[in-house]
Amino acid sequence: MSNKGLDIGTNMLVAASVGKDGAPVFKMQRDAFYKIVPKSEVNKNSIKMSLEKRGANFLVDGDNFIVVGEDALEIAIERNDVAKRPLKKGIISPREKDSLPMLKLIIKTLLGDSDDASDKVVYSVPARPVDGDFDIIYHTEIMGRYLKELGYDSFPLNEGFAIALSELLDEGLTGVCLSYGAGMTNIVVVHEGDPLVEFSVTRSGDYIDQSVGTALDISPSLVQLEKEAGVDILEPTTKIMEAVSVYYAAVINYTLSNIVYELNNRKKELPIFKTEVPMIVSGGLSLAKGFTDKIKESLGHMDFPIPIKEIRRAKDPLTSVANGCMLAAQL
Ligand SMILES: Nc1ncnc2c1ncn2[C@@H]1O[C@H](COP(=O)(O)OP(=O)(O)OP(=O)(O)O)[C@@H](O)[C@H]1O
Ligand SMILES: [Mg+2]
């Protein structure tokens, strides 16, 4: 029997399992694909050979090849092109189900098949957005069915609550968790193990990449890579980083003001917190230097309805969701 966690993200898929020494083991794969159209039969064979040589995961689609994962991004950049993504804003929608086989292949390379019916996978799902009109039902159901096909007993878990399981066990599972990913920012308010309020806001890393790309007339993929190479949002050093820092601030202000508005509207669903509680920030975007300071500064101008003791980053912002999912699978 095995218990695994799977973070199904717009930019990255992360699987967590228990290693031999009991410590978690993480595997990550870029949630991307890239289609290569051969020019001739000879070209087709040479492409196949080179993909096999580089150990890339790919699907054969008629005459074409569809590469998935980190290789898709690398090959797209080598060819001066952009890779595509199976998910948009954290979900696969019925309209984009053509990219489902690609997503399935990435999940399969991370988890493998199971031949033990008691093998369990808990997978993350975003919460319903407050500023978008799509739902997460189709996505949740389709992912569950696929994990079943792979032989797993599975159940979905809210992404924010997974972070709470990973980061707030020592504090009695009470606090606020924010997940700043690629497509979405998720928030959950947890009180003594109970996720009381959860929702998402549809702005995060992709918004920064697209806005900076438009402002400076450069490719959003380039902005993404530059941003991932490391950014100090309080002291940017280059022109690109300056623009990144401007849109980081825009995302932080937009998400926090939506969160404050929504929480104030839903005050009846919130308990009365007698003492101050921790706020956890996680997700890839939170890796930027100065991120928690910027959150603090922005919150200082707002009327946040829950008393906050401290704002701290998750121990590992890229794996906390998968870790929380794995812990949930063990419960
Ligand atoms: N070191 C870093 N510094 C700054 N930003 C980063 C860093 N690493 C990743 N990012 C950015 O974080 C975002 C991705 O975060 P994450 O991997 O948590 O998202 P996801 O879980 O795939 O997406 P979502 O939860 O929205 O579906 C992207 O915008 C990425 O460029
Ligand atoms: Mg995520």
CSV table of C-alpha atoms and ligand atoms in Angstrom, one decimal:
chain,number,residue,atom,x,y,z
A,1,MET,CA,0.0,0.0,0.0
A,2,SER,CA,1.3,3.5,-0.8
A,3,ASN,CA,0.0,7.0,0.0
A,4,LYS,CA,0.9,9.7,-2.4
A,5,GLY,CA,0.1,13.4,-2.9
A,6,LEU,CA,-0.2,15.1,-6.3
A,7,ASP,CA,-0.2,18.9,-6.8
A,8,ILE,CA,-1.8,19.5,-10.2
A,9,GLY,CA,-0.7,23.0,-11.0
A,10,THR,CA,-0.9,25.2,-14.1
A,11,ASN,CA,2.9,25.5,-14.3
A,12,MET,CA,4.2,22.5,-12.4
A,13,LEU,CA,3.0,19.1,-11.4
A,14,VAL,CA,4.5,17.8,-8.1
A,15,ALA,CA,4.2,14.3,-6.7
A,16,ALA,CA,5.0,13.4,-3.1
A,17,SER,CA,5.6,10.0,-1.7
A,18,VAL,CA,7.1,8.5,1.5
A,19,GLY,CA,10.8,7.6,1.1
A,20,LYS,CA,12.5,4.6,2.7
A,21,ASP,CA,13.5,6.7,5.7
A,22,GLY,CA,10.0,8.0,6.2
A,23,ALA,CA,10.9,11.5,4.8
A,24,PRO,CA,8.9,12.8,1.8
A,25,VAL,CA,10.3,12.4,-1.7
A,26,PHE,CA,9.2,14.9,-4.4
A,27,LYS,CA,9.1,14.6,-8.1
A,28,MET,CA,8.4,17.6,-10.3
A,29,GLN,CA,7.5,18.0,-13.9
A,30,ARG,CA,6.7,21.1,-15.9
A,31,ASP,CA,3.0,21.2,-16.9
A,32,ALA,CA,3.7,21.9,-20.6
A,33,PHE,CA,3.7,20.4,-24.1
A,34,TYR,CA,5.1,21.2,-27.5
A,35,LYS,CA,4.1,19.8,-30.9
A,36,ILE,CA,6.7,19.0,-33.5
A,37,VAL,CA,5.6,18.7,-37.1
A,38,PRO,CA,8.1,16.7,-39.2
A,39,LYS,CA,8.8,18.1,-42.7
A,40,SER,CA,9.3,14.6,-44.3
A,41,GLU,CA,9.4,10.9,-43.5
A,42,VAL,CA,13.2,11.0,-43.0
A,43,ASN,CA,12.8,14.0,-40.8
A,44,LYS,CA,10.2,12.1,-38.8
A,45,ASN,CA,12.6,9.3,-38.0
A,46,SER,CA,15.4,11.6,-37.1
A,47,ILE,CA,13.2,13.6,-34.7
A,48,LYS,CA,12.0,10.4,-33.1
A,49,MET,CA,15.6,9.2,-32.6
A,50,SER,CA,16.7,12.5,-31.1
A,51,LEU,CA,13.7,12.6,-28.7
A,52,GLU,CA,14.5,9.1,-27.6
A,53,LYS,CA,18.2,10.0,-27.1
A,54,ARG,CA,17.4,12.9,-24.9
A,55,GLY,CA,15.0,10.8,-22.9
A,56,ALA,CA,12.0,13.1,-23.5
A,57,ASN,CA,8.5,11.9,-22.8
A,58,PHE,CA,6.4,12.3,-25.9
A,59,LEU,CA,3.2,11.1,-27.6
A,60,VAL,CA,2.9,10.2,-31.3
A,61,ASP,CA,-0.1,12.0,-32.8
A,62,GLY,CA,-0.5,10.9,-36.4
A,63,ASP,CA,2.7,12.2,-38.2
A,64,ASN,CA,3.5,14.5,-35.3
A,65,PHE,CA,5.2,14.3,-32.0
A,66,ILE,CA,4.0,15.9,-28.8
A,67,VAL,CA,6.7,16.4,-26.2
A,68,VAL,CA,5.6,16.9,-22.6
A,69,GLY,CA,7.3,18.2,-19.5
A,70,GLU,CA,10.5,20.3,-19.0
A,71,ASP,CA,11.7,19.1,-22.5
A,72,ALA,CA,8.7,20.7,-24.1
A,73,LEU,CA,9.8,24.1,-22.7
A,74,GLU,CA,13.4,23.6,-23.7
A,75,ILE,CA,12.6,22.4,-27.2
A,76,ALA,CA,10.2,25.3,-27.7
A,77,ILE,CA,12.8,27.8,-26.6
A,78,GLU,CA,15.5,26.1,-28.9
A,79,ARG,CA,13.1,26.6,-31.8
A,80,ASN,CA,12.3,30.1,-30.9
A,81,ASP,CA,8.7,29.2,-30.1
A,82,VAL,CA,6.4,28.9,-27.1
A,83,ALA,CA,5.3,25.7,-25.3
A,84,LYS,CA,1.6,25.2,-24.5
A,85,ARG,CA,-0.1,24.3,-21.3
A,86,PRO,CA,-2.8,21.7,-20.6
A,87,LEU,CA,-4.2,23.8,-17.8
A,88,LYS,CA,-5.4,27.4,-17.7
A,89,LYS,CA,-6.1,29.1,-14.5
A,90,GLY,CA,-5.6,25.9,-12.5
A,91,ILE,CA,-8.1,23.7,-14.4
A,92,ILE,CA,-8.7,21.8,-17.5
A,93,SER,CA,-12.0,23.0,-19.0
A,94,PRO,CA,-14.4,20.9,-21.2
A,95,ARG,CA,-13.4,23.3,-24.1
A,96,GLU,CA,-9.7,22.4,-23.9
A,97,LYS,CA,-10.0,18.7,-23.4
A,98,ASP,CA,-7.7,18.1,-26.5
A,99,SER,CA,-4.8,18.6,-24.2
A,100,LEU,CA,-6.0,16.0,-21.7
A,101,PRO,CA,-3.7,13.2,-23.1
A,102,MET,CA,-0.7,15.4,-22.5
A,103,LEU,CA,-1.7,16.1,-18.9
A,104,LYS,CA,-2.3,12.3,-18.4
A,105,LEU,CA,1.1,11.4,-19.7
A,106,ILE,CA,2.8,13.8,-17.3
A,107,ILE,CA,0.8,12.5,-14.4
A,108,LYS,CA,1.7,8.9,-15.4
A,109,THR,CA,5.4,9.7,-15.6
A,110,LEU,CA,5.2,11.1,-12.1
A,111,LEU,CA,3.1,8.5,-10.3
A,112,GLY,CA,3.4,5.4,-12.4
A,113,ASP,CA,0.6,2.7,-12.6
A,114,SER,CA,-0.6,1.0,-9.5
A,115,ASP,CA,-1.6,-2.7,-9.2
A,116,ASP,CA,-2.7,-2.4,-5.5
A,117,ALA,CA,-6.2,-1.3,-5.1
A,118,SER,CA,-5.4,0.2,-1.7
A,119,ASP,CA,-2.8,2.7,-3.2
A,120,LYS,CA,-4.1,6.1,-2.5
A,121,VAL,CA,-3.5,9.5,-4.2
A,122,VAL,CA,-4.8,12.8,-2.9
A,123,TYR,CA,-4.8,15.4,-5.6
A,124,SER,CA,-5.0,19.2,-5.2
A,125,VAL,CA,-7.8,21.3,-6.8
A,126,PRO,CA,-8.2,25.1,-6.7
A,127,ALA,CA,-11.2,26.7,-5.1
A,128,ARG,CA,-13.9,28.5,-7.0
A,129,PRO,CA,-12.8,31.9,-8.3
A,130,VAL,CA,-14.5,35.0,-7.0
A,131,ASP,CA,-13.6,37.0,-10.1
A,132,GLY,CA,-14.2,34.4,-12.8
A,133,ASP,CA,-17.2,32.5,-14.0
A,134,PHE,CA,-15.8,29.0,-14.4
A,135,ASP,CA,-16.3,26.1,-12.1
A,136,ILE,CA,-14.0,23.3,-11.0
A,137,ILE,CA,-16.4,20.4,-11.1
A,138,TYR,CA,-15.4,19.1,-14.6
A,139,HIS,CA,-11.7,19.3,-13.7
A,140,THR,CA,-12.1,17.6,-10.4
A,141,GLU,CA,-14.1,14.7,-11.9
A,142,ILE,CA,-11.9,14.2,-14.9
A,143,MET,CA,-8.7,14.0,-12.8
A,144,GLY,CA,-10.4,11.6,-10.4
A,145,ARG,CA,-11.4,9.3,-13.2
A,146,TYR,CA,-8.0,9.3,-14.7
A,147,LEU,CA,-6.3,8.4,-11.4
A,148,LYS,CA,-8.7,5.5,-11.1
A,149,GLU,CA,-7.7,4.4,-14.6
A,150,LEU,CA,-4.1,4.3,-13.4
A,151,GLY,CA,-5.3,2.1,-10.5
A,152,TYR,CA,-5.4,4.5,-7.6
A,153,ASP,CA,-8.0,5.2,-5.0
A,154,SER,CA,-8.1,9.0,-5.1
A,155,PHE,CA,-9.8,12.0,-3.6
A,156,PRO,CA,-9.5,15.8,-4.3
A,157,LEU,CA,-8.3,18.2,-1.7
A,158,ASN,CA,-8.4,22.0,-1.8
A,159,GLU,CA,-5.0,23.5,-2.6
A,160,GLY,CA,-5.0,26.0,0.3
A,161,PHE,CA,-6.0,23.4,2.8
A,162,ALA,CA,-3.1,21.2,1.6
A,163,ILE,CA,-0.8,24.0,2.5
A,164,ALA,CA,-2.4,24.2,6.0
A,165,LEU,CA,-1.7,20.5,6.5
A,166,SER,CA,1.9,20.9,5.5
A,167,GLU,CA,2.6,24.1,7.5
A,168,LEU,CA,0.2,24.6,10.3
A,169,LEU,CA,0.1,21.2,12.2
A,170,ASP,CA,2.2,22.6,15.1
A,171,GLU,CA,-0.3,25.5,15.4
A,172,GLY,CA,-3.4,23.3,15.7
A,173,LEU,CA,-4.3,23.8,12.1
A,174,THR,CA,-5.5,27.4,12.6
A,175,GLY,CA,-4.5,30.3,10.4
A,176,VAL,CA,-4.7,31.7,6.9
A,177,CYS,CA,-3.0,30.2,3.9
A,178,LEU,CA,-2.3,31.9,0.6
A,179,SER,CA,-1.0,30.1,-2.5
A,180,TYR,CA,0.5,32.3,-5.2
A,181,GLY,CA,0.9,30.0,-8.3
A,182,ALA,CA,0.9,30.6,-12.0
A,183,GLY,CA,-2.8,30.9,-12.9
A,184,MET,CA,-4.4,31.5,-9.5
A,185,THR,CA,-4.1,32.8,-6.1
A,186,ASN,CA,-5.9,30.5,-3.6
A,187,ILE,CA,-6.8,31.4,0.0
A,188,VAL,CA,-8.2,29.3,2.8
A,189,VAL,CA,-9.1,30.2,6.4
A,190,VAL,CA,-8.7,27.2,8.7
A,191,HIS,CA,-9.9,27.1,12.3
A,192,GLU,CA,-8.9,24.1,14.4
A,193,GLY,CA,-8.6,21.8,11.4
A,194,ASP,CA,-11.7,23.1,9.7
A,195,PRO,CA,-11.4,24.9,6.4
A,196,LEU,CA,-14.1,27.5,6.9
A,197,VAL,CA,-13.7,29.8,3.9
A,198,GLU,CA,-11.9,29.0,0.6
A,199,PHE,CA,-11.9,30.7,-2.7
A,200,SER,CA,-9.5,31.8,-5.4
A,201,VAL,CA,-8.6,35.0,-7.4
A,202,THR,CA,-7.6,34.6,-11.0
A,203,ARG,CA,-4.4,36.6,-11.0
A,204,SER,CA,-0.9,35.4,-10.2
A,205,GLY,CA,2.4,34.7,-12.0
A,206,ASP,CA,1.0,34.4,-15.5
A,207,TYR,CA,-0.5,37.8,-15.2
A,208,ILE,CA,2.9,39.3,-14.3
A,209,ASP,CA,4.6,37.5,-17.3
A,210,GLN,CA,1.9,38.7,-19.7
A,211,SER,CA,1.8,42.2,-18.5
A,212,VAL,CA,5.6,42.6,-18.5
A,213,GLY,CA,5.7,41.0,-21.9
A,214,THR,CA,3.2,43.5,-23.3
A,215,ALA,CA,4.8,46.5,-21.6
A,216,LEU,CA,8.3,45.7,-22.9
A,217,ASP,CA,7.3,44.0,-26.1
A,218,ILE,CA,9.1,40.7,-25.2
A,219,SER,CA,7.9,37.1,-24.9
A,220,PRO,CA,6.1,36.2,-21.7
A,221,SER,CA,8.1,32.9,-21.6
A,222,LEU,CA,11.3,34.9,-21.4
A,223,VAL,CA,9.8,37.0,-18.5
A,224,GLN,CA,8.9,33.8,-16.8
A,225,LEU,CA,12.4,32.3,-17.0
A,226,GLU,CA,14.0,35.6,-15.9
A,227,LYS,CA,11.7,35.7,-13.0
A,228,GLU,CA,12.4,32.1,-12.0
A,229,ALA,CA,16.2,32.8,-12.1
A,230,GLY,CA,15.6,35.0,-9.1
A,231,VAL,CA,14.1,38.4,-8.4
A,232,ASP,CA,14.3,40.9,-5.7
A,233,ILE,CA,11.0,42.8,-5.9
A,234,LEU,CA,12.1,45.6,-3.5
A,235,GLU,CA,15.4,46.2,-5.2
A,236,PRO,CA,15.1,45.3,-8.9
A,237,THR,CA,18.4,45.7,-10.9
A,238,THR,CA,17.4,45.4,-14.6
A,239,LYS,CA,14.7,46.9,-16.8
A,240,ILE,CA,12.8,43.6,-17.0
A,241,MET,CA,13.1,43.1,-13.2
A,242,GLU,CA,11.8,46.6,-12.6
A,243,ALA,CA,8.7,45.9,-14.6
A,244,VAL,CA,8.4,42.5,-12.9
A,245,SER,CA,8.5,44.3,-9.6
A,246,VAL,CA,5.8,46.7,-10.6
A,247,TYR,CA,3.4,43.9,-11.7
A,248,TYR,CA,4.3,41.9,-8.5
A,249,ALA,CA,3.0,44.8,-6.5
A,250,ALA,CA,-0.1,45.0,-8.8
A,251,VAL,CA,-0.9,41.3,-8.2
A,252,ILE,CA,-0.4,41.5,-4.5
A,253,ASN,CA,-2.6,44.6,-4.2
A,254,TYR,CA,-5.3,43.1,-6.5
A,255,THR,CA,-5.4,39.7,-4.7
A,256,LEU,CA,-5.3,41.1,-1.2
A,257,SER,CA,-8.0,43.7,-1.8
A,258,ASN,CA,-10.3,41.0,-3.4
A,259,ILE,CA,-9.6,38.8,-0.4
A,260,VAL,CA,-10.4,41.5,2.1
A,261,TYR,CA,-13.6,42.4,0.3
A,262,GLU,CA,-14.7,38.7,0.1
A,263,LEU,CA,-13.8,37.9,3.8
A,264,ASN,CA,-15.6,41.0,5.0
A,265,ASN,CA,-18.7,39.9,3.0
A,266,ARG,CA,-18.5,36.5,4.5
A,267,LYS,CA,-17.8,37.5,8.1
A,268,LYS,CA,-20.7,35.4,9.3
A,269,GLU,CA,-18.8,32.3,8.1
A,270,LEU,CA,-15.7,33.2,10.1
A,271,PRO,CA,-15.2,32.4,13.7
A,272,ILE,CA,-14.2,35.0,16.2
A,273,PHE,CA,-10.5,34.6,16.5
A,274,LYS,CA,-9.6,35.2,20.1
A,275,THR,CA,-5.9,35.3,19.4
A,276,GLU,CA,-3.7,36.3,16.5
A,277,VAL,CA,-3.1,33.6,13.9
A,278,PRO,CA,-0.3,32.9,11.5
A,279,MET,CA,-0.6,33.7,7.8
A,280,ILE,CA,1.3,31.3,5.4
A,281,VAL,CA,2.3,32.4,1.9
A,282,SER,CA,3.3,29.7,-0.6
A,283,GLY,CA,3.5,28.9,-4.3
A,284,GLY,CA,6.2,29.7,-6.8
A,285,LEU,CA,5.6,33.5,-6.8
A,286,SER,CA,6.3,33.7,-3.0
A,287,LEU,CA,10.0,32.7,-3.8
A,288,ALA,CA,10.8,36.3,-4.8
A,289,LYS,CA,13.0,38.2,-2.4
A,290,GLY,CA,11.0,40.7,-0.5
A,291,PHE,CA,7.7,38.9,-1.1
A,292,THR,CA,6.5,38.6,2.5
A,293,ASP,CA,7.6,42.2,3.2
A,294,LYS,CA,5.5,43.4,0.2
A,295,ILE,CA,2.5,41.4,1.5
A,296,LYS,CA,3.0,43.0,5.0
A,297,GLU,CA,3.2,46.5,3.5
A,298,SER,CA,0.1,46.0,1.4
A,299,LEU,CA,-1.9,44.5,4.2
A,300,GLY,CA,-1.0,47.4,6.4
A,301,HIS,CA,-3.2,49.7,4.2
A,302,MET,CA,-6.2,47.3,4.4
A,303,ASP,CA,-8.7,46.3,7.0
A,304,PHE,CA,-8.0,42.6,7.2
A,305,PRO,CA,-10.8,41.0,9.2
A,306,ILE,CA,-8.6,38.4,10.9
A,307,PRO,CA,-5.9,39.2,13.5
A,308,ILE,CA,-2.5,38.2,12.1
A,309,LYS,CA,0.4,37.2,14.3
A,310,GLU,CA,3.0,36.8,11.6
A,311,ILE,CA,3.3,36.4,7.9
A,312,ARG,CA,5.7,33.6,6.9
A,313,ARG,CA,6.7,31.7,3.8
A,314,ALA,CA,6.0,27.9,3.6
A,315,LYS,CA,9.2,25.8,4.3
A,316,ASP,CA,9.3,24.9,0.6
A,317,PRO,CA,6.8,26.9,-1.5
A,318,LEU,CA,7.0,24.6,-4.5
A,319,THR,CA,6.3,21.3,-2.7
A,320,SER,CA,4.0,22.3,0.2
A,321,VAL,CA,0.8,21.5,-1.6
A,322,ALA,CA,2.0,18.0,-2.7
A,323,ASN,CA,3.3,17.4,0.9
A,324,GLY,CA,0.0,18.4,2.4
A,325,CYS,CA,-1.8,16.1,-0.1
A,326,MET,CA,0.4,13.2,0.9
A,327,LEU,CA,-0.2,13.9,4.6
A,328,ALA,CA,-4.0,13.8,3.9
A,329,ALA,CA,-3.6,10.5,2.1
A,330,GLN,CA,-2.1,9.1,5.3
A,331,LEU,CA,-5.0,10.3,7.5
B,1,LIG,N1,12.2,31.3,-7.9
B,1,LIG,C1,11.2,31.9,-8.3
B,1,LIG,N2,11.0,33.3,-8.2
B,1,LIG,C2,9.9,33.9,-8.6
B,1,LIG,N3,8.9,33.3,-9.2
B,1,LIG,C3,9.0,32.0,-9.4
B,1,LIG,C4,10.1,31.2,-9.0
B,1,LIG,N4,9.9,29.9,-9.3
B,1,LIG,C5,8.7,29.9,-9.9
B,1,LIG,N5,8.1,31.1,-9.9
B,1,LIG,C6,6.8,31.5,-10.5
B,1,LIG,O1,5.8,30.9,-9.8
B,1,LIG,C7,4.7,30.6,-10.6
B,1,LIG,C8,4.4,29.1,-10.5
B,1,LIG,O2,4.1,28.8,-9.2
B,1,LIG,P1,3.6,27.3,-8.8
B,1,LIG,O3,4.5,26.3,-9.3
B,1,LIG,O4,3.3,27.3,-7.4
B,1,LIG,O5,2.3,27.3,-9.7
B,1,LIG,P2,1.3,26.1,-10.1
B,1,LIG,O6,0.9,25.4,-8.8
B,1,LIG,O7,1.8,25.4,-11.2
B,1,LIG,O8,0.0,27.0,-10.6
B,1,LIG,P3,-1.5,27.1,-10.0
B,1,LIG,O9,-1.5,26.8,-8.6
B,1,LIG,O10,-1.8,28.6,-10.3
B,1,LIG,O11,-2.3,26.2,-10.8
B,1,LIG,C9,5.1,30.9,-12.0
B,1,LIG,O12,4.7,32.3,-12.3
B,1,LIG,C10,6.6,30.9,-11.9
B,1,LIG,O13,7.2,31.6,-12.9
B,2,MG,MG,-0.5,25.6,-7.3
